[in-house]
Short mmCIF file of C-alpha atoms in Angstrom, two decimals:
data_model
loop_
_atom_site.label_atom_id
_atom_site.label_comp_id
_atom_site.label_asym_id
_atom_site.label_seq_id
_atom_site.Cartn_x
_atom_site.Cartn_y
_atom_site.Cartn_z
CA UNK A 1 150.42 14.63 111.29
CA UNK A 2 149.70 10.81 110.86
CA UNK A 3 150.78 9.91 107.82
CA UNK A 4 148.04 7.29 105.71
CA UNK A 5 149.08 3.94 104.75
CA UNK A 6 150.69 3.22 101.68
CA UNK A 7 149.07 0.48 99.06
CA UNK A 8 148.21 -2.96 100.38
CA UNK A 9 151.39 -5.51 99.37
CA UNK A 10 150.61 -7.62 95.81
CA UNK A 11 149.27 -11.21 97.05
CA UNK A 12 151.72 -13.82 96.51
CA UNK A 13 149.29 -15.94 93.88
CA UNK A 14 149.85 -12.76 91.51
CA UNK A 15 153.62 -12.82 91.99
CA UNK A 16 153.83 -16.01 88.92
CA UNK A 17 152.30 -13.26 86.63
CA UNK A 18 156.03 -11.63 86.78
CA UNK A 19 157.02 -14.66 84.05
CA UNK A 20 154.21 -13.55 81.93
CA UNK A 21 157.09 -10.25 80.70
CA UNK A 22 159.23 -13.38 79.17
CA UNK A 23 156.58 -15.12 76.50
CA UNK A 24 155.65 -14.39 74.06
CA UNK A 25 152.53 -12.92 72.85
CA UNK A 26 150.81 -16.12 71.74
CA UNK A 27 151.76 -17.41 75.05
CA UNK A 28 150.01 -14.47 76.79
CA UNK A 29 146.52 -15.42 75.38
CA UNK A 30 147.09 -18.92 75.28
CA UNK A 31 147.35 -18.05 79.57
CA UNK A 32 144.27 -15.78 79.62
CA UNK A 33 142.40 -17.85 77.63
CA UNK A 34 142.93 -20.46 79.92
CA UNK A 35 141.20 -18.35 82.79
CA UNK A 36 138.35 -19.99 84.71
CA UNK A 37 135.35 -19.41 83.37
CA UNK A 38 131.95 -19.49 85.89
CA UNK A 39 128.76 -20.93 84.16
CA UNK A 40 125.81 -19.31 84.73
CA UNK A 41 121.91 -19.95 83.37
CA UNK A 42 119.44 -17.58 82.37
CA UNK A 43 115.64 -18.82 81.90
CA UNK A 44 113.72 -17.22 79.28
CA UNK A 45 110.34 -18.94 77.99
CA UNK A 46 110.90 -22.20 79.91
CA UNK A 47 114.17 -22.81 77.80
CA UNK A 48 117.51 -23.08 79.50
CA UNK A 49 120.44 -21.67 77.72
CA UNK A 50 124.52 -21.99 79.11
CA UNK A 51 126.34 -19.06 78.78
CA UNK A 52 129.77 -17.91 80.01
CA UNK A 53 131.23 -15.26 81.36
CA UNK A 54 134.36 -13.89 83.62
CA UNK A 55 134.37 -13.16 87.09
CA UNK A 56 133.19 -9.70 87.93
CA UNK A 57 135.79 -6.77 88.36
CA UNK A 58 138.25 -9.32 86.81
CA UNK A 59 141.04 -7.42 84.45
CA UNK A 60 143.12 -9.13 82.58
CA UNK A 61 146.96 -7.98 83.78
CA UNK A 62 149.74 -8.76 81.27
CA UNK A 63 152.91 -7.74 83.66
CA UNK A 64 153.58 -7.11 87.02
CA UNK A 65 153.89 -3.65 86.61
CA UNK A 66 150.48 -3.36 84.91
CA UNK A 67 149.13 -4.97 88.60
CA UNK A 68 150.73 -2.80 90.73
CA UNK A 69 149.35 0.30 88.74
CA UNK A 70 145.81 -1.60 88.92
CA UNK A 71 146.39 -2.18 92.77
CA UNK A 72 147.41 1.81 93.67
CA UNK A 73 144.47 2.45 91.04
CA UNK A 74 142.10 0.36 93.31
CA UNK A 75 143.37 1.91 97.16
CA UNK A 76 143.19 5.64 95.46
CA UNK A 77 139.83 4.74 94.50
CA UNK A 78 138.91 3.99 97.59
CA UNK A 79 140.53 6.70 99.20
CA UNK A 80 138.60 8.68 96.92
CA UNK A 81 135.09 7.20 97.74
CA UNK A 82 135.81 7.54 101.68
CA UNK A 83 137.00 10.91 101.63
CA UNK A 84 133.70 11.72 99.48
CA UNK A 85 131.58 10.17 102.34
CA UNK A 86 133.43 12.42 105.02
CA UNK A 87 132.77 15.37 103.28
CA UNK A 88 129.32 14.55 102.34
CA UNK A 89 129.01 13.89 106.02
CA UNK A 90 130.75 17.21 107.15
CA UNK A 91 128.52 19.22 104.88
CA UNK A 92 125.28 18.23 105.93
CA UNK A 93 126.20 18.02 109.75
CA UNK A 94 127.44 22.58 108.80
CA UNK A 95 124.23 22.19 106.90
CA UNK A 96 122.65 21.69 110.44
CA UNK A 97 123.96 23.43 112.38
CA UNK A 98 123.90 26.53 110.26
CA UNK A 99 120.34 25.95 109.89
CA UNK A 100 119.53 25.66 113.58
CA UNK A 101 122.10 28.99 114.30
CA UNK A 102 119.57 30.74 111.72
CA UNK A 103 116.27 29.58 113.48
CA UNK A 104 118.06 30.88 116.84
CA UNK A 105 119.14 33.92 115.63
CA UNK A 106 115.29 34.90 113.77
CA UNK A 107 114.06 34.05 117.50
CA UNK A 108 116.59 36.08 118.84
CA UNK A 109 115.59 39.29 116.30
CA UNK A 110 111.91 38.22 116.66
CA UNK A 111 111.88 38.32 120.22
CA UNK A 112 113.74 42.12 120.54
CA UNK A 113 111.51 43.05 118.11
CA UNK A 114 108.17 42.02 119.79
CA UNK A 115 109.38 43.22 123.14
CA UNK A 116 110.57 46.39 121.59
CA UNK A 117 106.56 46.92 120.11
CA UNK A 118 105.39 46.94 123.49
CA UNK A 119 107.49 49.15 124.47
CA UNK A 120 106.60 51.92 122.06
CA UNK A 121 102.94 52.93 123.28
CA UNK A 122 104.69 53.88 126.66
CA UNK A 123 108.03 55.25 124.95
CA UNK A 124 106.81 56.95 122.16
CA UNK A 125 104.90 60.94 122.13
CA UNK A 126 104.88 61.50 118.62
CA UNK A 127 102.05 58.84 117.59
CA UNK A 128 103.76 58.33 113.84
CA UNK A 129 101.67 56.32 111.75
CA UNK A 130 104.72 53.45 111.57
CA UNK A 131 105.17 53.31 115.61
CA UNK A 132 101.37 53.38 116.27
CA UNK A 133 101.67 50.34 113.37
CA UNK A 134 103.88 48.34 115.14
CA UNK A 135 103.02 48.80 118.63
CA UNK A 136 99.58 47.31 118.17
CA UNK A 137 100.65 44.49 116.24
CA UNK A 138 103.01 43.44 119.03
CA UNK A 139 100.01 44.31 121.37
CA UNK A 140 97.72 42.22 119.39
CA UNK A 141 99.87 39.14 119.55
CA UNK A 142 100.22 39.48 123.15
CA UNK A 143 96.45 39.54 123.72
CA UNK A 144 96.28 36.56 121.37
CA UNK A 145 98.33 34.47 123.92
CA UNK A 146 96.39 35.36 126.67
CA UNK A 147 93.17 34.58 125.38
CA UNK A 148 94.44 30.92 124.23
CA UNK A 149 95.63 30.07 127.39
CA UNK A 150 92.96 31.61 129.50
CA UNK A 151 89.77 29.76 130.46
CA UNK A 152 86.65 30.13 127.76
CA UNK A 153 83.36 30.87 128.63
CA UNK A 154 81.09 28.24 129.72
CA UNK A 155 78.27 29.24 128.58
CA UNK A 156 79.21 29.84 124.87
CA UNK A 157 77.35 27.07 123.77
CA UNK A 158 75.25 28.23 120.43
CA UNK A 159 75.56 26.63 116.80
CA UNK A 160 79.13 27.65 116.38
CA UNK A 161 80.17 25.35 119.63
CA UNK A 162 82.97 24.47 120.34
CA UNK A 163 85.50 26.57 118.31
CA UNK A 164 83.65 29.79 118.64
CA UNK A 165 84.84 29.73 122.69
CA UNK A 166 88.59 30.34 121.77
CA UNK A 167 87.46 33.04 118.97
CA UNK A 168 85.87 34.86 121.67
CA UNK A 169 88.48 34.36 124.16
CA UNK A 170 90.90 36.20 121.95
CA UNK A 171 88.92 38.82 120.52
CA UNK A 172 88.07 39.59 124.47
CA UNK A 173 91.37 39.67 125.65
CA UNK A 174 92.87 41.70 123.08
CA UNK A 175 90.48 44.33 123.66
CA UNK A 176 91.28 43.75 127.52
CA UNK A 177 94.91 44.05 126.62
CA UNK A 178 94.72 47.32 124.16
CA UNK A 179 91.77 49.25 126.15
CA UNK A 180 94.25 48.76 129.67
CA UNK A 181 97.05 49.63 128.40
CA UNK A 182 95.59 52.58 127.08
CA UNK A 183 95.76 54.32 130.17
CA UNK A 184 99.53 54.05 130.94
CA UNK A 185 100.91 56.42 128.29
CA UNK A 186 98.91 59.36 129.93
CA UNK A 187 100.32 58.44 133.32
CA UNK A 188 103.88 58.38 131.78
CA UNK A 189 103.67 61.53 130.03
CA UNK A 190 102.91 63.43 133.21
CA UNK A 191 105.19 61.70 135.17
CA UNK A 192 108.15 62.98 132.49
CA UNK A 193 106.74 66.16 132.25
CA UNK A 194 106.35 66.81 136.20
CA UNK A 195 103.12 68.66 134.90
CA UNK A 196 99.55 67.44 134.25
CA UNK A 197 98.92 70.78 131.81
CA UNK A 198 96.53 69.90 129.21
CA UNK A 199 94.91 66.71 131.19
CA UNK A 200 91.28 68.22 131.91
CA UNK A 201 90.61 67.99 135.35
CA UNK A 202 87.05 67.38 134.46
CA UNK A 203 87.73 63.99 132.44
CA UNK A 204 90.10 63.03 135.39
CA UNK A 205 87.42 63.08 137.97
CA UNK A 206 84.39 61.85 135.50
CA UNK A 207 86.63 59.11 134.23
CA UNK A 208 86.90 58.26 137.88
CA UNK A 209 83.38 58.08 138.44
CA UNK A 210 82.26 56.48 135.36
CA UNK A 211 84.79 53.31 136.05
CA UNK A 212 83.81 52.87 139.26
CA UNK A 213 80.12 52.83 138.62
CA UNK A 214 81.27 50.12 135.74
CA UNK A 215 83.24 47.90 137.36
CA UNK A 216 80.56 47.97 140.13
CA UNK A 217 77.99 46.76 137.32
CA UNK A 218 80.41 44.09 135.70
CA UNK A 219 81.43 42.94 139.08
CA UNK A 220 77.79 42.19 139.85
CA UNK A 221 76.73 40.54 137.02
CA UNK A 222 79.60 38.44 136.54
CA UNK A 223 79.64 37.21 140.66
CA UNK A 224 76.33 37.40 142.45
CA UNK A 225 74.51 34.28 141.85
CA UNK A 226 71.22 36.18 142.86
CA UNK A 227 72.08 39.04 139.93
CA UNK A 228 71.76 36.09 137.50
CA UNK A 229 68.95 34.30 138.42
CA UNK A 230 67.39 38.02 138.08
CA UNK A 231 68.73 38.56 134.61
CA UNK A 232 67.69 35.56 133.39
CA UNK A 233 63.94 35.70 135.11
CA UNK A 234 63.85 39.26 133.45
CA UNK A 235 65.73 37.52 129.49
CA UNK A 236 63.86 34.29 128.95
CA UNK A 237 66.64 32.31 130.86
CA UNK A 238 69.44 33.72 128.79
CA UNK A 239 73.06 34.15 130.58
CA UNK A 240 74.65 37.50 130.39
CA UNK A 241 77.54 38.11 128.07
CA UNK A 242 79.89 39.78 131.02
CA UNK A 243 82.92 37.71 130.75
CA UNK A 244 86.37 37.51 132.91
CA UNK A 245 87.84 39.98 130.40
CA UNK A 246 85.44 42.68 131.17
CA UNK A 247 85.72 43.04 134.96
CA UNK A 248 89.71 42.60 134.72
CA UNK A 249 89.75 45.33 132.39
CA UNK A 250 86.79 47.53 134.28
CA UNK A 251 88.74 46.91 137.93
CA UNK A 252 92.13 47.99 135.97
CA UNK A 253 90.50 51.28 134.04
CA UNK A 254 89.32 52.16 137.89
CA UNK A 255 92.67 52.26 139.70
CA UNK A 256 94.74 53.76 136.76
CA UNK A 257 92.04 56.61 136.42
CA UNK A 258 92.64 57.27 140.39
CA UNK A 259 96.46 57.52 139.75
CA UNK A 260 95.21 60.91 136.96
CA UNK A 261 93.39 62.24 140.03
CA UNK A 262 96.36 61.38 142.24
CA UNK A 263 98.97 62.90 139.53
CA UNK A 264 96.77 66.52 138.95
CA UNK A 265 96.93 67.10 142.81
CA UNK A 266 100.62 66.26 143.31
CA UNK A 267 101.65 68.58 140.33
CA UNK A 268 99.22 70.90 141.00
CA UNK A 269 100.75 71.41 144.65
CA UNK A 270 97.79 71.25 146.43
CA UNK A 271 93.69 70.95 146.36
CA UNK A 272 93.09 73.95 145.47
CA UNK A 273 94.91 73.00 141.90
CA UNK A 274 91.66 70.41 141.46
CA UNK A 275 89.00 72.55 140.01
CA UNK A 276 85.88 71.74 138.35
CA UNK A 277 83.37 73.42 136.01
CA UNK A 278 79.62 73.81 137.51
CA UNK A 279 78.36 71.22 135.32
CA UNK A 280 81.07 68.65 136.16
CA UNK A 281 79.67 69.16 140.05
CA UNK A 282 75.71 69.32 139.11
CA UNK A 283 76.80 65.58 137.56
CA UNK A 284 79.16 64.10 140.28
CA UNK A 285 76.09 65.51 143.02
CA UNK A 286 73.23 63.70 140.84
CA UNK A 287 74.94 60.72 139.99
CA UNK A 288 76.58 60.00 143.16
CA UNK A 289 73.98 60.80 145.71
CA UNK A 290 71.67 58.11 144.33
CA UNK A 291 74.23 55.66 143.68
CA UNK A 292 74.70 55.94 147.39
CA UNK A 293 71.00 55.82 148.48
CA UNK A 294 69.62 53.21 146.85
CA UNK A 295 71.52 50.50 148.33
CA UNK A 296 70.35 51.93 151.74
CA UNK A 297 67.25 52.00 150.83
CA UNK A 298 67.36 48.10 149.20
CA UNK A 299 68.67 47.17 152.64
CA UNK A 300 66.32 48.94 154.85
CA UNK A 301 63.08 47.17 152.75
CA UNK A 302 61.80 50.67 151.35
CA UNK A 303 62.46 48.99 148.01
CA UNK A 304 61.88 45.65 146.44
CA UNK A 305 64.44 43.05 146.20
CA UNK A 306 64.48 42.98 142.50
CA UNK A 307 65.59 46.59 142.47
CA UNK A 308 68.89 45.30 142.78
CA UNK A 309 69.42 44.44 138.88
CA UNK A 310 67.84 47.89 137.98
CA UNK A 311 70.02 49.53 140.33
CA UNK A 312 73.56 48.09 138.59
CA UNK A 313 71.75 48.73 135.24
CA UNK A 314 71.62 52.23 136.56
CA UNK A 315 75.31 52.50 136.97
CA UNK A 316 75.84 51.51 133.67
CA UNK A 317 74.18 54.24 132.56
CA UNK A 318 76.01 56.35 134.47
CA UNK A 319 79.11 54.95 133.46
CA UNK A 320 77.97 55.97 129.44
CA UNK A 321 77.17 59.92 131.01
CA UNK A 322 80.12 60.40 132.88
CA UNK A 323 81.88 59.09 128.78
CA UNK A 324 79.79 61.85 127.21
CA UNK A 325 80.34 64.55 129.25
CA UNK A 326 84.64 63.83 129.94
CA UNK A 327 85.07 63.58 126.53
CA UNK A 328 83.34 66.47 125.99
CA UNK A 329 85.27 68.41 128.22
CA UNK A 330 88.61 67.59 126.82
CA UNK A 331 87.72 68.25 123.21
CA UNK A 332 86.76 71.64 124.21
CA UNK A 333 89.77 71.97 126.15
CA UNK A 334 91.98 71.30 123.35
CA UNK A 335 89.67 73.40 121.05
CA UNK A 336 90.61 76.77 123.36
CA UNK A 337 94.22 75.99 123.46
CA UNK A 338 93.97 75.20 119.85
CA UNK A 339 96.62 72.12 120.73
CA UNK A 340 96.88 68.27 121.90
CA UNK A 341 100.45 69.42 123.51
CA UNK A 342 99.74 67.17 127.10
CA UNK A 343 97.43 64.84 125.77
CA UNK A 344 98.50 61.70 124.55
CA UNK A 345 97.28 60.18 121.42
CA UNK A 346 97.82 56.71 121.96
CA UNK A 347 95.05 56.86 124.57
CA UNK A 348 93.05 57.25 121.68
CA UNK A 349 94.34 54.56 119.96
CA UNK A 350 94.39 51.89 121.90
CA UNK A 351 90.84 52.80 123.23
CA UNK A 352 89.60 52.95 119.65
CA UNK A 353 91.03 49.77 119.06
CA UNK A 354 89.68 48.01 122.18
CA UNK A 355 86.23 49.45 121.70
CA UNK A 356 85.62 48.25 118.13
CA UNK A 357 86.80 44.52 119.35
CA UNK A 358 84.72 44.98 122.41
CA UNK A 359 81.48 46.00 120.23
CA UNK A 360 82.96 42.83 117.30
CA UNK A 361 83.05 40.55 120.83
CA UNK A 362 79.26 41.07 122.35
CA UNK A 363 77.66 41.28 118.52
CA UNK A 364 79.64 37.66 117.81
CA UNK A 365 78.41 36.27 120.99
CA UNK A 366 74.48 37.41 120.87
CA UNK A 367 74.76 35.99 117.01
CA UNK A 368 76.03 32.64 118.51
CA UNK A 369 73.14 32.21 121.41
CA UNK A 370 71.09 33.81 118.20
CA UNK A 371 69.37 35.62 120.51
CA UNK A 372 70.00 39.68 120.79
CA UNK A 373 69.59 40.14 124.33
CA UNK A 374 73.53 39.65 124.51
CA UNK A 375 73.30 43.14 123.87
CA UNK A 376 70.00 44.69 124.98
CA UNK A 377 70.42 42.87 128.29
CA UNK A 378 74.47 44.01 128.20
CA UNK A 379 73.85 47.83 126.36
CA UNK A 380 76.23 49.49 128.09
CA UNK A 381 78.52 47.75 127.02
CA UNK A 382 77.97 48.14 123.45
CA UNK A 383 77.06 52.02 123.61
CA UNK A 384 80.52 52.56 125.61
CA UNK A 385 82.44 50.66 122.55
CA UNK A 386 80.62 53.02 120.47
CA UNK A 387 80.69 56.00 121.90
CA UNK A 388 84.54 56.05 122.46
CA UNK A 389 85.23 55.11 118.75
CA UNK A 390 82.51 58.44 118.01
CA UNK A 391 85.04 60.64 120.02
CA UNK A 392 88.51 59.03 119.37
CA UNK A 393 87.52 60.26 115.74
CA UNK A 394 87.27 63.95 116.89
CA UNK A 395 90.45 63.45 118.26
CA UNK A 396 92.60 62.04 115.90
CA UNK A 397 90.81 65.30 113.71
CA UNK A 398 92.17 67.84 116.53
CA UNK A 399 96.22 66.02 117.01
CA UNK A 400 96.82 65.15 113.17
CA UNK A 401 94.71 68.06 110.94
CA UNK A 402 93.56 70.80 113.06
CA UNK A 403 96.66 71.54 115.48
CA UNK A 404 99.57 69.41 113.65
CA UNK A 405 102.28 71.77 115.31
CA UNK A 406 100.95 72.00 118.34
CA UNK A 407 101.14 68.37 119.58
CA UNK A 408 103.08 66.57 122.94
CA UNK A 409 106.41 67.86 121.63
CA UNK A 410 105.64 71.59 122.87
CA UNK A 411 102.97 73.46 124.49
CA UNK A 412 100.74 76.35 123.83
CA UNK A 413 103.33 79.35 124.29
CA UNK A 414 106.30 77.47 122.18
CA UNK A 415 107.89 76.13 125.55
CA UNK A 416 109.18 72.34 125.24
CA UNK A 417 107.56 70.35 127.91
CA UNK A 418 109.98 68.68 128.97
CA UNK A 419 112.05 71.60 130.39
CA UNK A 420 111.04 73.29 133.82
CA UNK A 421 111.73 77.12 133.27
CA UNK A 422 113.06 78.81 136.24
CA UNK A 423 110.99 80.80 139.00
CA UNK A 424 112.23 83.96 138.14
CA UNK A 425 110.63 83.45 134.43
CA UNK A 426 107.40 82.15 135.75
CA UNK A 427 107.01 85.30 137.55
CA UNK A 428 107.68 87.47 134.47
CA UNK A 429 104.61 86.95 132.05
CA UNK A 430 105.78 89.55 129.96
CA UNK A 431 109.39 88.22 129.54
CA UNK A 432 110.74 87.71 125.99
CA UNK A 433 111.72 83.99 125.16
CA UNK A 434 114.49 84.91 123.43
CA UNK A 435 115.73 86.50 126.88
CA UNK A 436 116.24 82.60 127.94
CA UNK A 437 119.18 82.27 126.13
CA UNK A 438 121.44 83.32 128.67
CA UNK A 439 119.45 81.75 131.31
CA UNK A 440 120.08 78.37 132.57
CA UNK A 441 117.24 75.99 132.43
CA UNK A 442 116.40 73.16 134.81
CA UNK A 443 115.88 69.83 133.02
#
């Protein structure tokens, strides 16, 4: 280790101060008094006074000894004063860096934490009150970001102009966001289960429909230049309130209700699995054989032009039936099995939560053209948001009060889901459960 230097040598000029130990003391302040004095002036009310004074710092040394000891007095100070710097210096430069260790490591915890939120509405089965918390918080905040960075709408230009643009945006998109993911956790579940027991195959196939027939109206009315012109002839020139949002999440809602069709006729090992109440086929046959004649018709001149924009209004409607009637089905389904075991809540959930925002969007956006044809001329839209939150109530009443025990952890007869019994069980109606103790079960 480098060793510091010692004290700087005594100057020479201080060196006659060593005679000064010889006199006497009368000779000692005869010497100091016959120290340089500097003259200074001081102004006060125009008058000049002299006044006198020692240099500054000076200290009057009697022996040589006393100016050493003044001299190592001096360098420790100084030692002192630098060495205070360096650790003033150190500390705040820790200070830094512990700071900027602290903001990484929140990010750090922030980000795992976010990440795991989304993860919990395809994860989780239970539907606890703290997961169902979390997960659409860290749903929320995704939709957030996506409607601030996506592009507004245009037409948005009433009295709250410009600002109200991003409101809408977000509110949009997090409905887009919570109402498509809601499909996903269904999906999952079956897929882990290898079963689609307790899915009605009713809602499967009327959810089908019913998103189809919507996206086909949103699509319209959001595209076709000639669809406008129409709505606005028919509105007093007003635009429609379809936005981006709606036909991303209408196009989505399609394709993931085809992959429920897909899932009940791959576990159900073959058509024949696919079965459908009377009613469910007197709808599908009046719904869809008009749907497919009118356009023919439209083309072929039998009807007007115009019809066009009544036709897609049409599907709307049929799009809010085919909601009635699926839902309906699949409360009465759980009703008879007097369970929710293979449905999942979260469905309901995040399609409550996307309807009320989707209802709060269209209501904020008629008030800011301050005209209400945002919603008469765009009703489907609103009754769907409404009629989903009606039913999503029912629901939450049959998985958390009516049939508490009886939810996605185990099914009707007491049988986890998540465990395939063997053949020779499934063949044996009348076979004990406690006679699979001794059996070996397939995961």
């Amino acid at each position: 280790m480098e060793k510091l230097p010692g004290p700087p040598p005594i100057p020479a000029s201080l060196a006659a101060l060593d005679d000064w130990s010889s006199g006497s003391e009368e000779e000692h302040r005869r010497k100091n008094e016959q120290t340089p004095l500097i003259r200074h002036t001081s102004r006060k009310s125009g008058s000049r006074k002299n006044a006198f004074r020692k240099p500054d710092g000076f200290t009057e040394l009697s022996t040589i000894s006393d100016c050493k000891t003044h001299s190592q007095s001096s360098w420790s100070d100084g030692e002192k004063r630098i060495g205070d710097d360096d650790d003033r210096s150190i500390s705040t430069y820790s200070t830094t860096g512990e700071s900027v260790a602290s903001l990484k490591s929140l990010a750090t915890v922030s980000l795992e934490n976010f990440r795991e939120g989304l993860s919990i509405p395809f994860t989780d089965e239970e539907g606890s009150y703290q997961k169902i918390a979390r997960g659409l918080g860290s749903l929320s905040v995704l939709g957030t970001i996506i409607g601030l960075t996506m592009p507004k709408n245009q037409y948005l230009n009433g009295r709250w102009y410009p600002w109200y643009r991003v409101i809408s945006s977000v509110i949009g998109y997090n409905y887009f966001v919570l109402w498509s993911i809601c499909f996903y956790p269904q999906v999952l579940l079956n897929y882990r289960r290898k079963s689609t027991k307790g899915l009605s195959n009713d809602f499967a196939i009327l959810n089908l429909m019913g998103w189809s027939f919507y996206s086909a109206y949103l699509i319209s009315m959001y595209f076709d230049d000639e669809i406008k012109i129409m709505y606005q002839q028919r509105f007093n020139n007003e635009s429609s309130t379809v936005q981006s949002n709606d036909v991303a999440f209408s196009v989505h809602a399609m394709v993931l209700s085809f992959i429920y069709v897909v899932q009940i006729i791959y576990y159900g090992d073959s058509w024949c699995s696919f079965r459908l109440k009377p009613l469910t086929w007197l709808l599908v046959l009046a719904m869809g054989f008009p749907s497919a004649l009118v356009p023919c018709l439209i083309k072929l001149g039998y009807l007007p032009y115009s019809t066009w924009l009544d036709y897609f209004y049409a599907l709307s409607f049929f799009k809010i039936c085919c909601t009635l009637t699926k839902y309906s089905k699949q409360v009465m389904l759980n009703w008879k099995r007097k369970s929710t075991s293979g449905w999942n809540i979260w469905y309901n959930f995040l399609e409550c939560s996307g309807g009320s925002l989707s209802m709060l969007q269209i209501t904020l956006d008629s008030a800011d053209m301050r005209d209400m044809t945002g919603i008469t001329g765009n009703i489907a839209k609103f009754a769907l948001g409404f009629a989903t939150i009606f039913f999503d109530a029912i629901f939450f009443s049959q998985h958390y009060i009516l049939y508490p025990n009886k939810r996605a952890g185990t099914q009707e007869e007491g049988v986890p889901i998540l465990i395939k019994t063997p053949s020779i069980v499934r063949t044996r109606s009348r076979l004990d459960l406690s006679e699979l103790n001794g059996v070996d079960v397939e995961a």
